[in-house]
């Protein structure tokens, strides 16, 4: 455990350092736009561009603070709920898209989707962005994602060790949660679109390689997370180590909540303002319903993970160790 902790602590520091270039780039975009030194992105006015990028500056700052909370002593003293929530959202954003980074490289996807386009966590992509900025942004995302993938489990195991011991069958058996059913339905639709399906697609010509790849990765995490939550709730298979479904449920539910929680307001804005150059492939009404269902399903899955199953893992453990992450 000590060796695992050392690796997790180094990964947390690495994640904070990796995200720093992205934070500085986004600050320069905001300041440069306000001073008239840098252009705004296509389809955005100056105010919209500044607001959206200011949001991503705040997200990056929270990400760096989260990474430090995972390693510094004060991270064990502050309330567990905000740390666990930010770690869950951060994992959903960045750990879940690590396979997308690999797919993008293999398929030579380019296209700026790693910076999120209009729908990713990085905010809008600037077609005039220098290559070196794009490389640093990609480095920040991959570095933060890899760091969280190692640092978050190490932190959670230090703070709530009882939640990761035992087997699936040790917990109480309940009915299949509705969130798992909804999450599976969302994942199946994303998989259908990634396979080339056209139902619910308003602008087929707007579908690019990155869109297919990200859709396939999102579908995988939605389906894997839903299946894992179903296993934990139904306590089957009984002999399966609890850690395995917890990992997939954690990242899968976080991916549903974080990505759709980011895309939903942007989709609503596109439907309301109809900005020039912003024409997503999906029918806007379908996208709004889909993202809304994904957000609700992801949040409900997290609820299933932390209550009551975590506390049921080791009823003899003290409250500050075995309690759910909201403690």
PDB file of C-alpha atoms in Angstrom:
ATOM      1  CA  UNK A   1       0.000   0.000   0.000  1.00  0.00           C
ATOM      2  CA  UNK A   2       2.869   2.377   0.758  1.00  0.00           C
ATOM      3  CA  UNK A   3       4.320   1.891  -2.712  1.00  0.00           C
ATOM      4  CA  UNK A   4       0.893   2.467  -4.267  1.00  0.00           C
ATOM      5  CA  UNK A   5       0.517   5.648  -2.218  1.00  0.00           C
ATOM      6  CA  UNK A   6       3.888   6.949  -3.391  1.00  0.00           C
ATOM      7  CA  UNK A   7       2.949   6.362  -7.017  1.00  0.00           C
ATOM      8  CA  UNK A   8      -0.431   8.043  -6.475  1.00  0.00           C
ATOM      9  CA  UNK A   9       1.159  11.090  -4.861  1.00  0.00           C
ATOM     10  CA  UNK A  10       3.610  11.530  -7.721  1.00  0.00           C
ATOM     11  CA  UNK A  11       0.779  11.137 -10.216  1.00  0.00           C
ATOM     12  CA  UNK A  12      -1.195  13.880  -8.433  1.00  0.00           C
ATOM     13  CA  UNK A  13       1.710  16.332  -8.657  1.00  0.00           C
ATOM     14  CA  UNK A  14       2.198  15.347 -12.300  1.00  0.00           C
ATOM     15  CA  UNK A  15      -1.470  15.975 -13.050  1.00  0.00           C
ATOM     16  CA  UNK A  16      -1.309  19.472 -11.537  1.00  0.00           C
ATOM     17  CA  UNK A  17       1.802  20.351 -13.538  1.00  0.00           C
ATOM     18  CA  UNK A  18       0.372  18.887 -16.741  1.00  0.00           C
ATOM     19  CA  UNK A  19      -2.760  21.047 -16.543  1.00  0.00           C
ATOM     20  CA  UNK A  20      -0.841  24.263 -15.912  1.00  0.00           C
ATOM     21  CA  UNK A  21      -0.038  24.965 -19.625  1.00  0.00           C
ATOM     22  CA  UNK A  22      -3.723  24.661 -20.506  1.00  0.00           C
ATOM     23  CA  UNK A  23      -4.658  27.106 -17.756  1.00  0.00           C
ATOM     24  CA  UNK A  24      -2.100  29.644 -18.972  1.00  0.00           C
ATOM     25  CA  UNK A  25      -3.213  29.264 -22.604  1.00  0.00           C
ATOM     26  CA  UNK A  26      -6.849  29.827 -21.685  1.00  0.00           C
ATOM     27  CA  UNK A  27      -5.983  32.874 -19.585  1.00  0.00           C
ATOM     28  CA  UNK A  28      -4.067  34.298 -22.546  1.00  0.00           C
ATOM     29  CA  UNK A  29      -7.090  33.717 -24.790  1.00  0.00           C
ATOM     30  CA  UNK A  30      -9.367  35.616 -22.424  1.00  0.00           C
ATOM     31  CA  UNK A  31      -6.974  38.502 -21.847  1.00  0.00           C
ATOM     32  CA  UNK A  32      -5.961  38.673 -25.504  1.00  0.00           C
ATOM     33  CA  UNK A  33      -9.598  38.752 -26.650  1.00  0.00           C
ATOM     34  CA  UNK A  34     -10.504  41.509 -24.190  1.00  0.00           C
ATOM     35  CA  UNK A  35      -7.535  43.609 -25.336  1.00  0.00           C
ATOM     36  CA  UNK A  36      -8.219  42.967 -29.017  1.00  0.00           C
ATOM     37  CA  UNK A  37      -4.899  41.171 -29.511  1.00  0.00           C
ATOM     38  CA  UNK A  38      -6.335  37.739 -30.297  1.00  0.00           C
ATOM     39  CA  UNK A  39      -9.283  36.798 -32.548  1.00  0.00           C
ATOM     40  CA  UNK A  40     -12.399  35.109 -31.203  1.00  0.00           C
ATOM     41  CA  UNK A  41     -13.478  31.680 -32.354  1.00  0.00           C
ATOM     42  CA  UNK A  42     -15.693  31.187 -35.396  1.00  0.00           C
ATOM     43  CA  UNK A  43     -19.391  31.521 -34.623  1.00  0.00           C
ATOM     44  CA  UNK A  44     -18.847  33.430 -31.358  1.00  0.00           C
ATOM     45  CA  UNK A  45     -19.089  37.063 -30.391  1.00  0.00           C
ATOM     46  CA  UNK A  46     -16.447  38.565 -28.130  1.00  0.00           C
ATOM     47  CA  UNK A  47     -18.617  38.354 -25.010  1.00  0.00           C
ATOM     48  CA  UNK A  48     -19.610  34.735 -25.684  1.00  0.00           C
ATOM     49  CA  UNK A  49     -16.008  33.766 -26.371  1.00  0.00           C
ATOM     50  CA  UNK A  50     -14.735  35.412 -23.193  1.00  0.00           C
ATOM     51  CA  UNK A  51     -17.470  33.891 -21.007  1.00  0.00           C
ATOM     52  CA  UNK A  52     -17.000  30.377 -22.366  1.00  0.00           C
ATOM     53  CA  UNK A  53     -13.238  30.473 -22.027  1.00  0.00           C
ATOM     54  CA  UNK A  54     -13.492  32.019 -18.560  1.00  0.00           C
ATOM     55  CA  UNK A  55     -15.546  28.987 -17.566  1.00  0.00           C
ATOM     56  CA  UNK A  56     -12.784  26.696 -18.820  1.00  0.00           C
ATOM     57  CA  UNK A  57     -10.212  28.765 -16.894  1.00  0.00           C
ATOM     58  CA  UNK A  58     -12.233  28.087 -13.745  1.00  0.00           C
ATOM     59  CA  UNK A  59     -12.465  24.395 -14.601  1.00  0.00           C
ATOM     60  CA  UNK A  60      -8.699  24.195 -15.074  1.00  0.00           C
ATOM     61  CA  UNK A  61      -8.073  25.993 -11.765  1.00  0.00           C
ATOM     62  CA  UNK A  62     -10.411  23.570  -9.980  1.00  0.00           C
ATOM     63  CA  UNK A  63      -8.606  20.674 -11.660  1.00  0.00           C
ATOM     64  CA  UNK A  64      -5.218  21.834 -10.380  1.00  0.00           C
ATOM     65  CA  UNK A  65      -6.632  22.386  -6.887  1.00  0.00           C
ATOM     66  CA  UNK A  66      -8.169  18.898  -7.016  1.00  0.00           C
ATOM     67  CA  UNK A  67      -4.859  17.312  -7.978  1.00  0.00           C
ATOM     68  CA  UNK A  68      -3.168  19.023  -5.043  1.00  0.00           C
ATOM     69  CA  UNK A  69      -5.986  17.980  -2.690  1.00  0.00           C
ATOM     70  CA  UNK A  70      -5.325  14.361  -3.667  1.00  0.00           C
ATOM     71  CA  UNK A  71      -1.757  14.566  -2.377  1.00  0.00           C
ATOM     72  CA  UNK A  72      -1.442  17.331   0.210  1.00  0.00           C
ATOM     73  CA  UNK A  73      -2.315  16.700   3.900  1.00  0.00           C
ATOM     74  CA  UNK A  74      -5.080  19.318   3.820  1.00  0.00           C
ATOM     75  CA  UNK A  75      -6.849  17.177   1.221  1.00  0.00           C
ATOM     76  CA  UNK A  76      -7.539  14.602   3.932  1.00  0.00           C
ATOM     77  CA  UNK A  77      -8.869  17.205   6.365  1.00  0.00           C
ATOM     78  CA  UNK A  78     -11.390  19.038   4.198  1.00  0.00           C
ATOM     79  CA  UNK A  79     -14.921  17.574   3.805  1.00  0.00           C
ATOM     80  CA  UNK A  80     -14.922  14.494   1.638  1.00  0.00           C
ATOM     81  CA  UNK A  81     -17.984  15.369  -0.452  1.00  0.00           C
ATOM     82  CA  UNK A  82     -16.476  18.210  -2.551  1.00  0.00           C
ATOM     83  CA  UNK A  83     -13.220  16.311  -3.099  1.00  0.00           C
ATOM     84  CA  UNK A  84     -15.005  13.131  -4.138  1.00  0.00           C
ATOM     85  CA  UNK A  85     -17.418  15.040  -6.391  1.00  0.00           C
ATOM     86  CA  UNK A  86     -14.662  16.980  -8.162  1.00  0.00           C
ATOM     87  CA  UNK A  87     -12.601  13.789  -8.527  1.00  0.00           C
ATOM     88  CA  UNK A  88     -15.626  12.021  -9.991  1.00  0.00           C
ATOM     89  CA  UNK A  89     -16.348  14.799 -12.490  1.00  0.00           C
ATOM     90  CA  UNK A  90     -12.668  15.155 -13.382  1.00  0.00           C
ATOM     91  CA  UNK A  91     -12.359  11.429 -13.970  1.00  0.00           C
ATOM     92  CA  UNK A  92     -15.489  11.503 -16.090  1.00  0.00           C
ATOM     93  CA  UNK A  93     -14.066  14.286 -18.230  1.00  0.00           C
ATOM     94  CA  UNK A  94     -10.462  13.232 -18.685  1.00  0.00           C
ATOM     95  CA  UNK A  95      -9.919   9.606 -17.710  1.00  0.00           C
ATOM     96  CA  UNK A  96     -12.815   8.499 -19.901  1.00  0.00           C
ATOM     97  CA  UNK A  97     -11.416  10.176 -23.039  1.00  0.00           C
ATOM     98  CA  UNK A  98      -7.939   8.657 -22.801  1.00  0.00           C
ATOM     99  CA  UNK A  99      -9.026   5.917 -25.257  1.00  0.00           C
ATOM    100  CA  UNK A 100     -10.245   8.693 -27.562  1.00  0.00           C
ATOM    101  CA  UNK A 101      -6.751  10.175 -27.580  1.00  0.00           C
ATOM    102  CA  UNK A 102      -5.388   6.808 -28.718  1.00  0.00           C
ATOM    103  CA  UNK A 103      -8.094   6.414 -31.360  1.00  0.00           C
ATOM    104  CA  UNK A 104      -7.522   9.956 -32.591  1.00  0.00           C
ATOM    105  CA  UNK A 105      -3.830   9.259 -33.042  1.00  0.00           C
ATOM    106  CA  UNK A 106      -4.444   5.945 -34.827  1.00  0.00           C
ATOM    107  CA  UNK A 107      -7.069   7.432 -37.126  1.00  0.00           C
ATOM    108  CA  UNK A 108      -5.174  10.711 -37.604  1.00  0.00           C
ATOM    109  CA  UNK A 109      -8.349  12.437 -36.461  1.00  0.00           C
ATOM    110  CA  UNK A 110      -6.883  15.950 -35.992  1.00  0.00           C
ATOM    111  CA  UNK A 111      -9.958  18.192 -36.157  1.00  0.00           C
ATOM    112  CA  UNK A 112      -9.429  19.900 -32.794  1.00  0.00           C
ATOM    113  CA  UNK A 113     -11.798  17.619 -30.935  1.00  0.00           C
ATOM    114  CA  UNK A 114      -9.273  17.086 -28.196  1.00  0.00           C
ATOM    115  CA  UNK A 115      -9.798  20.724 -27.343  1.00  0.00           C
ATOM    116  CA  UNK A 116     -13.463  19.974 -27.251  1.00  0.00           C
ATOM    117  CA  UNK A 117     -14.746  21.839 -30.292  1.00  0.00           C
ATOM    118  CA  UNK A 118     -18.008  23.356 -29.149  1.00  0.00           C
ATOM    119  CA  UNK A 119     -18.844  20.336 -27.081  1.00  0.00           C
ATOM    120  CA  UNK A 120     -15.808  19.189 -25.108  1.00  0.00           C
ATOM    121  CA  UNK A 121     -14.397  20.157 -21.742  1.00  0.00           C
ATOM    122  CA  UNK A 122     -11.790  22.444 -23.220  1.00  0.00           C
ATOM    123  CA  UNK A 123     -14.255  24.852 -24.697  1.00  0.00           C
ATOM    124  CA  UNK A 124     -14.398  26.066 -28.284  1.00  0.00           C
ATOM    125  CA  UNK A 125     -11.523  25.274 -30.604  1.00  0.00           C
ATOM    126  CA  UNK A 126      -9.841  28.087 -32.505  1.00  0.00           C
ATOM    127  CA  UNK A 127      -9.026  27.089 -36.107  1.00  0.00           C
ATOM    128  CA  UNK A 128      -6.164  29.619 -36.060  1.00  0.00           C
ATOM    129  CA  UNK A 129      -4.611  28.091 -32.922  1.00  0.00           C
ATOM    130  CA  UNK A 130      -0.862  27.543 -33.439  1.00  0.00           C
ATOM    131  CA  UNK A 131       0.384  23.979 -33.575  1.00  0.00           C
ATOM    132  CA  UNK A 132       2.418  24.410 -30.393  1.00  0.00           C
ATOM    133  CA  UNK A 133      -0.690  25.480 -28.492  1.00  0.00           C
ATOM    134  CA  UNK A 134      -2.555  22.437 -29.750  1.00  0.00           C
ATOM    135  CA  UNK A 135       0.298  20.194 -28.616  1.00  0.00           C
ATOM    136  CA  UNK A 136       0.315  21.761 -25.141  1.00  0.00           C
ATOM    137  CA  UNK A 137      -3.467  21.439 -24.834  1.00  0.00           C
ATOM    138  CA  UNK A 138      -3.273  17.786 -25.804  1.00  0.00           C
ATOM    139  CA  UNK A 139      -0.411  17.255 -23.346  1.00  0.00           C
ATOM    140  CA  UNK A 140      -2.449  18.870 -20.559  1.00  0.00           C
ATOM    141  CA  UNK A 141      -5.470  16.663 -21.190  1.00  0.00           C
ATOM    142  CA  UNK A 142      -3.544  13.408 -21.482  1.00  0.00           C
ATOM    143  CA  UNK A 143      -1.279  14.248 -18.540  1.00  0.00           C
ATOM    144  CA  UNK A 144      -4.172  15.230 -16.286  1.00  0.00           C
ATOM    145  CA  UNK A 145      -6.185  12.184 -17.335  1.00  0.00           C
ATOM    146  CA  UNK A 146      -3.330   9.774 -16.662  1.00  0.00           C
ATOM    147  CA  UNK A 147      -2.555  11.491 -13.371  1.00  0.00           C
ATOM    148  CA  UNK A 148      -6.136  11.278 -12.159  1.00  0.00           C
ATOM    149  CA  UNK A 149      -6.370   7.637 -13.238  1.00  0.00           C
ATOM    150  CA  UNK A 150      -3.648   6.813 -10.699  1.00  0.00           C
ATOM    151  CA  UNK A 151      -4.035   9.521  -8.047  1.00  0.00           C
ATOM    152  CA  UNK A 152      -7.805   9.322  -7.510  1.00  0.00           C
ATOM    153  CA  UNK A 153      -7.913   5.599  -6.597  1.00  0.00           C
ATOM    154  CA  UNK A 154      -4.914   6.074  -4.281  1.00  0.00           C
ATOM    155  CA  UNK A 155      -6.635   8.962  -2.493  1.00  0.00           C
ATOM    156  CA  UNK A 156      -9.977   7.199  -2.204  1.00  0.00           C
ATOM    157  CA  UNK A 157      -8.336   4.071  -0.811  1.00  0.00           C
ATOM    158  CA  UNK A 158      -6.522   6.148   1.807  1.00  0.00           C
ATOM    159  CA  UNK A 159      -9.664   7.961   2.873  1.00  0.00           C
ATOM    160  CA  UNK A 160     -12.275   5.199   2.514  1.00  0.00           C
ATOM    161  CA  UNK A 161     -10.403   1.867   2.480  1.00  0.00           C
ATOM    162  CA  UNK A 162     -13.483  -0.136   3.412  1.00  0.00           C
ATOM    163  CA  UNK A 163     -15.218   0.791   0.160  1.00  0.00           C
ATOM    164  CA  UNK A 164     -12.696  -1.135  -1.944  1.00  0.00           C
ATOM    165  CA  UNK A 165     -12.431  -4.391  -0.018  1.00  0.00           C
ATOM    166  CA  UNK A 166     -14.468  -7.550  -0.294  1.00  0.00           C
ATOM    167  CA  UNK A 167     -16.486  -8.892  -3.183  1.00  0.00           C
ATOM    168  CA  UNK A 168     -19.638  -7.873  -4.982  1.00  0.00           C
ATOM    169  CA  UNK A 169     -21.721 -10.488  -3.182  1.00  0.00           C
ATOM    170  CA  UNK A 170     -20.837  -9.038   0.230  1.00  0.00           C
ATOM    171  CA  UNK A 171     -23.237  -6.126  -0.251  1.00  0.00           C
ATOM    172  CA  UNK A 172     -27.030  -6.098  -0.079  1.00  0.00           C
ATOM    173  CA  UNK A 173     -28.917  -7.195  -3.161  1.00  0.00           C
ATOM    174  CA  UNK A 174     -31.408  -4.721  -4.638  1.00  0.00           C
ATOM    175  CA  UNK A 175     -33.388  -4.321  -7.829  1.00  0.00           C
ATOM    176  CA  UNK A 176     -31.679  -3.074 -10.973  1.00  0.00           C
ATOM    177  CA  UNK A 177     -31.501   0.748 -10.616  1.00  0.00           C
ATOM    178  CA  UNK A 178     -33.413   2.804 -13.155  1.00  0.00           C
ATOM    179  CA  UNK A 179     -30.242   4.805 -13.735  1.00  0.00           C
ATOM    180  CA  UNK A 180     -28.515   1.726 -15.143  1.00  0.00           C
ATOM    181  CA  UNK A 181     -31.386   1.193 -17.571  1.00  0.00           C
ATOM    182  CA  UNK A 182     -31.379   4.833 -18.707  1.00  0.00           C
ATOM    183  CA  UNK A 183     -27.586   4.884 -18.974  1.00  0.00           C
ATOM    184  CA  UNK A 184     -27.674   1.745 -21.103  1.00  0.00           C
ATOM    185  CA  UNK A 185     -30.279   3.279 -23.406  1.00  0.00           C
ATOM    186  CA  UNK A 186     -28.150   6.415 -23.839  1.00  0.00           C
ATOM    187  CA  UNK A 187     -25.079   4.299 -24.525  1.00  0.00           C
ATOM    188  CA  UNK A 188     -26.894   2.186 -27.091  1.00  0.00           C
ATOM    189  CA  UNK A 189     -28.011   5.286 -28.985  1.00  0.00           C
ATOM    190  CA  UNK A 190     -24.473   6.673 -28.985  1.00  0.00           C
ATOM    191  CA  UNK A 191     -23.213   3.298 -30.203  1.00  0.00           C
ATOM    192  CA  UNK A 192     -25.857   3.293 -32.942  1.00  0.00           C
ATOM    193  CA  UNK A 193     -24.690   6.723 -34.107  1.00  0.00           C
ATOM    194  CA  UNK A 194     -21.014   5.683 -33.941  1.00  0.00           C
ATOM    195  CA  UNK A 195     -21.877   2.696 -36.155  1.00  0.00           C
ATOM    196  CA  UNK A 196     -23.348   5.034 -38.769  1.00  0.00           C
ATOM    197  CA  UNK A 197     -27.022   5.143 -37.784  1.00  0.00           C
ATOM    198  CA  UNK A 198     -28.950   8.179 -39.009  1.00  0.00           C
ATOM    199  CA  UNK A 199     -32.086   8.254 -36.844  1.00  0.00           C
ATOM    200  CA  UNK A 200     -31.971  11.456 -34.787  1.00  0.00           C
ATOM    201  CA  UNK A 201     -29.267  12.934 -37.030  1.00  0.00           C
ATOM    202  CA  UNK A 202     -30.237  16.260 -38.617  1.00  0.00           C
ATOM    203  CA  UNK A 203     -26.991  17.039 -40.488  1.00  0.00           C
ATOM    204  CA  UNK A 204     -25.254  13.814 -41.578  1.00  0.00           C
ATOM    205  CA  UNK A 205     -22.565  15.724 -43.478  1.00  0.00           C
ATOM    206  CA  UNK A 206     -21.296  17.254 -40.219  1.00  0.00           C
ATOM    207  CA  UNK A 207     -20.225  13.875 -38.851  1.00  0.00           C
ATOM    208  CA  UNK A 208     -16.421  13.707 -38.898  1.00  0.00           C
ATOM    209  CA  UNK A 209     -13.971  11.040 -37.760  1.00  0.00           C
ATOM    210  CA  UNK A 210     -13.531  12.604 -34.320  1.00  0.00           C
ATOM    211  CA  UNK A 211     -17.293  12.647 -33.814  1.00  0.00           C
ATOM    212  CA  UNK A 212     -17.550   8.913 -34.536  1.00  0.00           C
ATOM    213  CA  UNK A 213     -14.572   8.061 -32.334  1.00  0.00           C
ATOM    214  CA  UNK A 214     -15.776  10.148 -29.382  1.00  0.00           C
ATOM    215  CA  UNK A 215     -19.266   8.699 -29.765  1.00  0.00           C
ATOM    216  CA  UNK A 216     -17.903   5.157 -29.624  1.00  0.00           C
ATOM    217  CA  UNK A 217     -15.820   5.899 -26.516  1.00  0.00           C
ATOM    218  CA  UNK A 218     -18.762   7.633 -24.806  1.00  0.00           C
ATOM    219  CA  UNK A 219     -21.002   4.671 -25.628  1.00  0.00           C
ATOM    220  CA  UNK A 220     -18.473   2.252 -24.139  1.00  0.00           C
ATOM    221  CA  UNK A 221     -18.298   4.096 -20.824  1.00  0.00           C
ATOM    222  CA  UNK A 222     -22.071   4.532 -20.627  1.00  0.00           C
ATOM    223  CA  UNK A 223     -22.652   0.828 -21.192  1.00  0.00           C
ATOM    224  CA  UNK A 224     -19.748  -0.313 -18.998  1.00  0.00           C
ATOM    225  CA  UNK A 225     -20.757   2.025 -16.166  1.00  0.00           C
ATOM    226  CA  UNK A 226     -24.384   0.936 -16.348  1.00  0.00           C
ATOM    227  CA  UNK A 227     -23.421  -2.739 -16.326  1.00  0.00           C
ATOM    228  CA  UNK A 228     -21.091  -2.202 -13.345  1.00  0.00           C
ATOM    229  CA  UNK A 229     -23.749  -0.365 -11.344  1.00  0.00           C
ATOM    230  CA  UNK A 230     -26.163  -3.198 -12.121  1.00  0.00           C
ATOM    231  CA  UNK A 231     -23.646  -5.751 -10.840  1.00  0.00           C
ATOM    232  CA  UNK A 232     -23.130  -3.858  -7.581  1.00  0.00           C
ATOM    233  CA  UNK A 233     -26.862  -3.371  -7.014  1.00  0.00           C
ATOM    234  CA  UNK A 234     -27.765  -6.980  -7.740  1.00  0.00           C
ATOM    235  CA  UNK A 235     -24.662  -8.366  -5.947  1.00  0.00           C
ATOM    236  CA  UNK A 236     -23.880 -10.617  -8.903  1.00  0.00           C
ATOM    237  CA  UNK A 237     -21.505 -12.226  -9.706  1.00  0.00           C
ATOM    238  CA  UNK A 238     -20.956 -12.754  -6.004  1.00  0.00           C
ATOM    239  CA  UNK A 239     -17.271 -13.702  -6.149  1.00  0.00           C
ATOM    240  CA  UNK A 240     -16.162 -10.774  -8.312  1.00  0.00           C
ATOM    241  CA  UNK A 241     -13.796  -8.389  -6.441  1.00  0.00           C
ATOM    242  CA  UNK A 242     -15.645  -5.184  -5.619  1.00  0.00           C
ATOM    243  CA  UNK A 243     -12.839  -2.991  -6.956  1.00  0.00           C
ATOM    244  CA  UNK A 244     -13.381  -3.969 -10.608  1.00  0.00           C
ATOM    245  CA  UNK A 245     -17.029  -2.864 -11.017  1.00  0.00           C
ATOM    246  CA  UNK A 246     -16.379   0.173  -8.819  1.00  0.00           C
ATOM    247  CA  UNK A 247     -13.757   1.449 -11.283  1.00  0.00           C
ATOM    248  CA  UNK A 248     -16.043   1.100 -14.310  1.00  0.00           C
ATOM    249  CA  UNK A 249     -19.050   2.459 -12.431  1.00  0.00           C
ATOM    250  CA  UNK A 250     -17.048   5.456 -11.179  1.00  0.00           C
ATOM    251  CA  UNK A 251     -15.626   6.453 -14.570  1.00  0.00           C
ATOM    252  CA  UNK A 252     -18.733   5.491 -16.542  1.00  0.00           C
ATOM    253  CA  UNK A 253     -21.174   7.447 -14.385  1.00  0.00           C
ATOM    254  CA  UNK A 254     -18.753  10.384 -14.237  1.00  0.00           C
ATOM    255  CA  UNK A 255     -18.456  10.377 -18.021  1.00  0.00           C
ATOM    256  CA  UNK A 256     -22.229  10.467 -18.435  1.00  0.00           C
ATOM    257  CA  UNK A 257     -22.624  13.318 -15.968  1.00  0.00           C
ATOM    258  CA  UNK A 258     -19.599  15.420 -16.900  1.00  0.00           C
ATOM    259  CA  UNK A 259     -19.708  15.294 -20.674  1.00  0.00           C
ATOM    260  CA  UNK A 260     -23.448  15.678 -21.005  1.00  0.00           C
ATOM    261  CA  UNK A 261     -23.477  18.261 -18.225  1.00  0.00           C
ATOM    262  CA  UNK A 262     -21.061  20.285 -20.367  1.00  0.00           C
ATOM    263  CA  UNK A 263     -22.812  19.663 -23.685  1.00  0.00           C
ATOM    264  CA  UNK A 264     -26.370  20.285 -22.493  1.00  0.00           C
ATOM    265  CA  UNK A 265     -26.080  24.073 -21.909  1.00  0.00           C
ATOM    266  CA  UNK A 266     -24.063  24.469 -25.117  1.00  0.00           C
ATOM    267  CA  UNK A 267     -26.741  22.578 -27.064  1.00  0.00           C
ATOM    268  CA  UNK A 268     -29.437  24.779 -25.523  1.00  0.00           C
ATOM    269  CA  UNK A 269     -27.430  27.869 -26.452  1.00  0.00           C
ATOM    270  CA  UNK A 270     -27.015  26.687 -30.053  1.00  0.00           C
ATOM    271  CA  UNK A 271     -30.755  25.986 -30.265  1.00  0.00           C
ATOM    272  CA  UNK A 272     -31.549  29.474 -28.927  1.00  0.00           C
ATOM    273  CA  UNK A 273     -28.913  31.673 -30.587  1.00  0.00           C
ATOM    274  CA  UNK A 274     -28.203  29.672 -33.763  1.00  0.00           C
ATOM    275  CA  UNK A 275     -24.605  30.978 -34.004  1.00  0.00           C
ATOM    276  CA  UNK A 276     -22.922  30.965 -37.387  1.00  0.00           C
ATOM    277  CA  UNK A 277     -20.785  27.885 -37.987  1.00  0.00           C
ATOM    278  CA  UNK A 278     -22.271  25.879 -35.086  1.00  0.00           C
ATOM    279  CA  UNK A 279     -24.256  23.050 -36.629  1.00  0.00           C
ATOM    280  CA  UNK A 280     -23.921  19.783 -34.690  1.00  0.00           C
ATOM    281  CA  UNK A 281     -24.875  16.553 -36.473  1.00  0.00           C
ATOM    282  CA  UNK A 282     -27.578  15.605 -33.960  1.00  0.00           C
ATOM    283  CA  UNK A 283     -31.104  16.971 -34.051  1.00  0.00           C
ATOM    284  CA  UNK A 284     -31.072  19.596 -31.302  1.00  0.00           C
ATOM    285  CA  UNK A 285     -34.223  18.350 -29.557  1.00  0.00           C
ATOM    286  CA  UNK A 286     -32.903  14.786 -29.520  1.00  0.00           C
ATOM    287  CA  UNK A 287     -29.536  15.979 -28.199  1.00  0.00           C
ATOM    288  CA  UNK A 288     -31.158  17.982 -25.391  1.00  0.00           C
ATOM    289  CA  UNK A 289     -33.247  15.002 -24.228  1.00  0.00           C
ATOM    290  CA  UNK A 290     -30.292  12.629 -24.530  1.00  0.00           C
ATOM    291  CA  UNK A 291     -27.899  14.828 -22.546  1.00  0.00           C
ATOM    292  CA  UNK A 292     -30.539  15.481 -19.899  1.00  0.00           C
ATOM    293  CA  UNK A 293     -31.091  11.740 -19.443  1.00  0.00           C
ATOM    294  CA  UNK A 294     -27.330  11.153 -19.286  1.00  0.00           C
ATOM    295  CA  UNK A 295     -26.846  13.774 -16.565  1.00  0.00           C
ATOM    296  CA  UNK A 296     -29.658  12.331 -14.455  1.00  0.00           C
ATOM    297  CA  UNK A 297     -28.472   8.758 -14.967  1.00  0.00           C
ATOM    298  CA  UNK A 298     -24.881   9.598 -14.078  1.00  0.00           C
ATOM    299  CA  UNK A 299     -25.872  11.406 -10.889  1.00  0.00           C
ATOM    300  CA  UNK A 300     -28.200   8.571  -9.839  1.00  0.00           C
ATOM    301  CA  UNK A 301     -25.466   5.995 -10.506  1.00  0.00           C
ATOM    302  CA  UNK A 302     -23.150   7.845  -8.142  1.00  0.00           C
ATOM    303  CA  UNK A 303     -25.891   7.796  -5.537  1.00  0.00           C
ATOM    304  CA  UNK A 304     -26.115   4.028  -5.937  1.00  0.00           C
ATOM    305  CA  UNK A 305     -22.352   3.690  -5.467  1.00  0.00           C
ATOM    306  CA  UNK A 306     -22.065   5.701  -2.263  1.00  0.00           C
ATOM    307  CA  UNK A 307     -25.305   4.807  -0.473  1.00  0.00           C
ATOM    308  CA  UNK A 308     -25.846   2.273   0.986  1.00  0.00           C
ATOM    309  CA  UNK A 309     -23.337  -0.115  -0.593  1.00  0.00           C
ATOM    310  CA  UNK A 310     -20.186   1.627   0.545  1.00  0.00           C
ATOM    311  CA  UNK A 311     -21.183   1.602   4.186  1.00  0.00           C
ATOM    312  CA  UNK A 312     -22.340  -1.989   3.873  1.00  0.00           C
ATOM    313  CA  UNK A 313     -18.824  -3.070   2.889  1.00  0.00           C
ATOM    314  CA  UNK A 314     -17.450  -3.096   6.414  1.00  0.00           C
ATOM    315  CA  UNK A 315     -19.993  -2.288   9.132  1.00  0.00           C
ATOM    316  CA  UNK A 316     -17.313  -2.545  11.817  1.00  0.00           C
ATOM    317  CA  UNK A 317     -15.184   0.239  10.312  1.00  0.00           C
ATOM    318  CA  UNK A 318     -15.271   3.677  11.973  1.00  0.00           C
ATOM    319  CA  UNK A 319     -17.504   6.320  10.468  1.00  0.00           C
ATOM    320  CA  UNK A 320     -14.626   8.441   9.149  1.00  0.00           C
ATOM    321  CA  UNK A 321     -13.247   5.464   7.194  1.00  0.00           C
ATOM    322  CA  UNK A 322     -16.179   3.392   5.989  1.00  0.00           C
ATOM    323  CA  UNK A 323     -18.708   6.163   5.521  1.00  0.00           C
ATOM    324  CA  UNK A 324     -19.709   7.194   2.072  1.00  0.00           C
ATOM    325  CA  UNK A 325     -17.620   9.871   0.323  1.00  0.00           C
ATOM    326  CA  UNK A 326     -20.037  12.518   1.501  1.00  0.00           C
ATOM    327  CA  UNK A 327     -18.649  12.202   5.010  1.00  0.00           C
TER     328      UNK A 327
END
